[in-house]
CSV table of C-alpha atoms in Angstrom, one decimal:
chain,number,residue,atom,x,y,z
A,46,ILE,CA,57.0,55.6,103.6
A,47,THR,CA,55.6,59.1,103.3
A,48,GLY,CA,55.2,60.8,106.7
A,49,ALA,CA,57.3,58.1,108.4
A,50,ARG,CA,60.1,58.8,110.9
A,51,ASN,CA,63.3,56.8,110.7
A,52,TYR,CA,64.7,55.6,114.0
A,53,PRO,CA,67.3,52.9,113.5
A,54,ALA,CA,67.0,50.0,116.0
A,55,SER,CA,70.5,50.6,117.2
A,56,SER,CA,69.5,54.0,118.6
A,57,PHE,CA,65.8,53.5,119.2
A,58,SER,CA,65.9,53.3,123.0
A,59,SER,CA,67.6,56.7,123.3
A,60,LYS,CA,65.0,58.3,121.0
A,61,ILE,CA,61.8,56.8,122.4
A,62,SER,CA,60.9,60.0,124.2
A,63,GLU,CA,60.6,61.8,120.8
A,64,LEU,CA,57.6,59.5,120.1
A,65,ASP,CA,55.6,60.6,123.2
A,66,LYS,CA,53.4,62.9,121.2
A,67,PHE,CA,52.2,59.8,119.3
A,68,ARG,CA,51.3,57.8,122.4
A,69,THR,CA,47.6,57.9,121.7
A,70,ARG,CA,47.8,57.7,117.9
A,71,PRO,CA,48.3,54.6,115.7
A,72,VAL,CA,52.0,53.7,115.3
A,73,VAL,CA,53.2,51.3,112.6
A,74,VAL,CA,56.7,49.9,113.2
A,75,VAL,CA,58.6,49.0,110.0
A,76,CYS,CA,62.0,47.3,109.4
A,77,LYS,CA,63.6,45.9,106.3
A,78,ILE,CA,61.9,42.5,106.2
A,79,GLY,CA,59.4,42.7,109.1
A,80,SER,CA,61.2,40.6,111.7
A,81,ALA,CA,63.2,43.1,113.8
A,82,SER,CA,60.2,45.4,114.2
A,83,GLY,CA,58.6,43.0,116.6
A,84,ALA,CA,61.0,43.9,119.4
A,85,VAL,CA,60.4,47.6,118.9
A,86,THR,CA,56.7,47.1,118.9
A,87,LYS,CA,56.9,45.2,122.1
A,88,THR,CA,59.0,47.9,123.7
A,89,LEU,CA,56.5,50.6,122.7
A,90,LYS,CA,53.7,48.6,124.2
A,91,LYS,CA,55.6,48.3,127.4
A,92,GLN,CA,56.1,52.1,127.4
A,93,GLY,CA,52.3,52.6,127.3
A,94,PHE,CA,51.7,53.0,123.6
A,95,LYS,CA,48.2,51.6,123.0
A,96,ASN,CA,47.8,51.3,119.2
A,97,VAL,CA,51.1,49.8,117.9
A,98,VAL,CA,51.5,47.3,115.2
A,99,ARG,CA,54.3,46.1,113.0
A,100,LEU,CA,54.2,46.1,109.2
A,101,ALA,CA,54.3,42.5,108.1
A,102,GLY,CA,56.9,42.0,105.4
A,103,GLY,CA,58.6,45.3,106.2
A,104,MET,CA,59.9,47.7,103.6
A,105,SER,CA,60.8,44.8,101.3
A,106,GLU,CA,57.1,43.8,100.9
A,107,TRP,CA,56.0,47.5,100.8
A,108,GLN,CA,58.3,48.2,97.9
A,109,ALA,CA,57.5,44.9,96.1
A,110,SER,CA,53.9,46.0,96.2
A,111,SER,CA,54.9,49.2,94.4
A,112,LEU,CA,53.7,51.4,97.3
A,113,PRO,CA,55.1,54.9,97.5
A,114,VAL,CA,58.5,55.6,99.1
A,115,LYS,CA,60.0,59.0,99.9
A,116,ARG,CA,63.7,59.4,100.4
A,117,GLY,CA,64.9,62.1,102.7
A,118,LYS,CA,66.6,63.2,105.9
A,119,LYS,CA,66.7,60.6,108.7
A,120,ALA,CA,65.1,61.4,112.0
């Protein structure tokens, strides 16, 4: 997704401080099919992020809907 940052779930907890600048902005958590993003969403809310949601259906649904995807360097 254009403008997104990629933080794999396996290393997410060590990278959460990099998201501090987004604490007051809307954050959409996305995974491949939409199920794993729930745990990350819950973690962010516990860390004080106020406007956090998960993308239902994940990247699979996003791509199936022909929405734009940009490939590039991982975060």
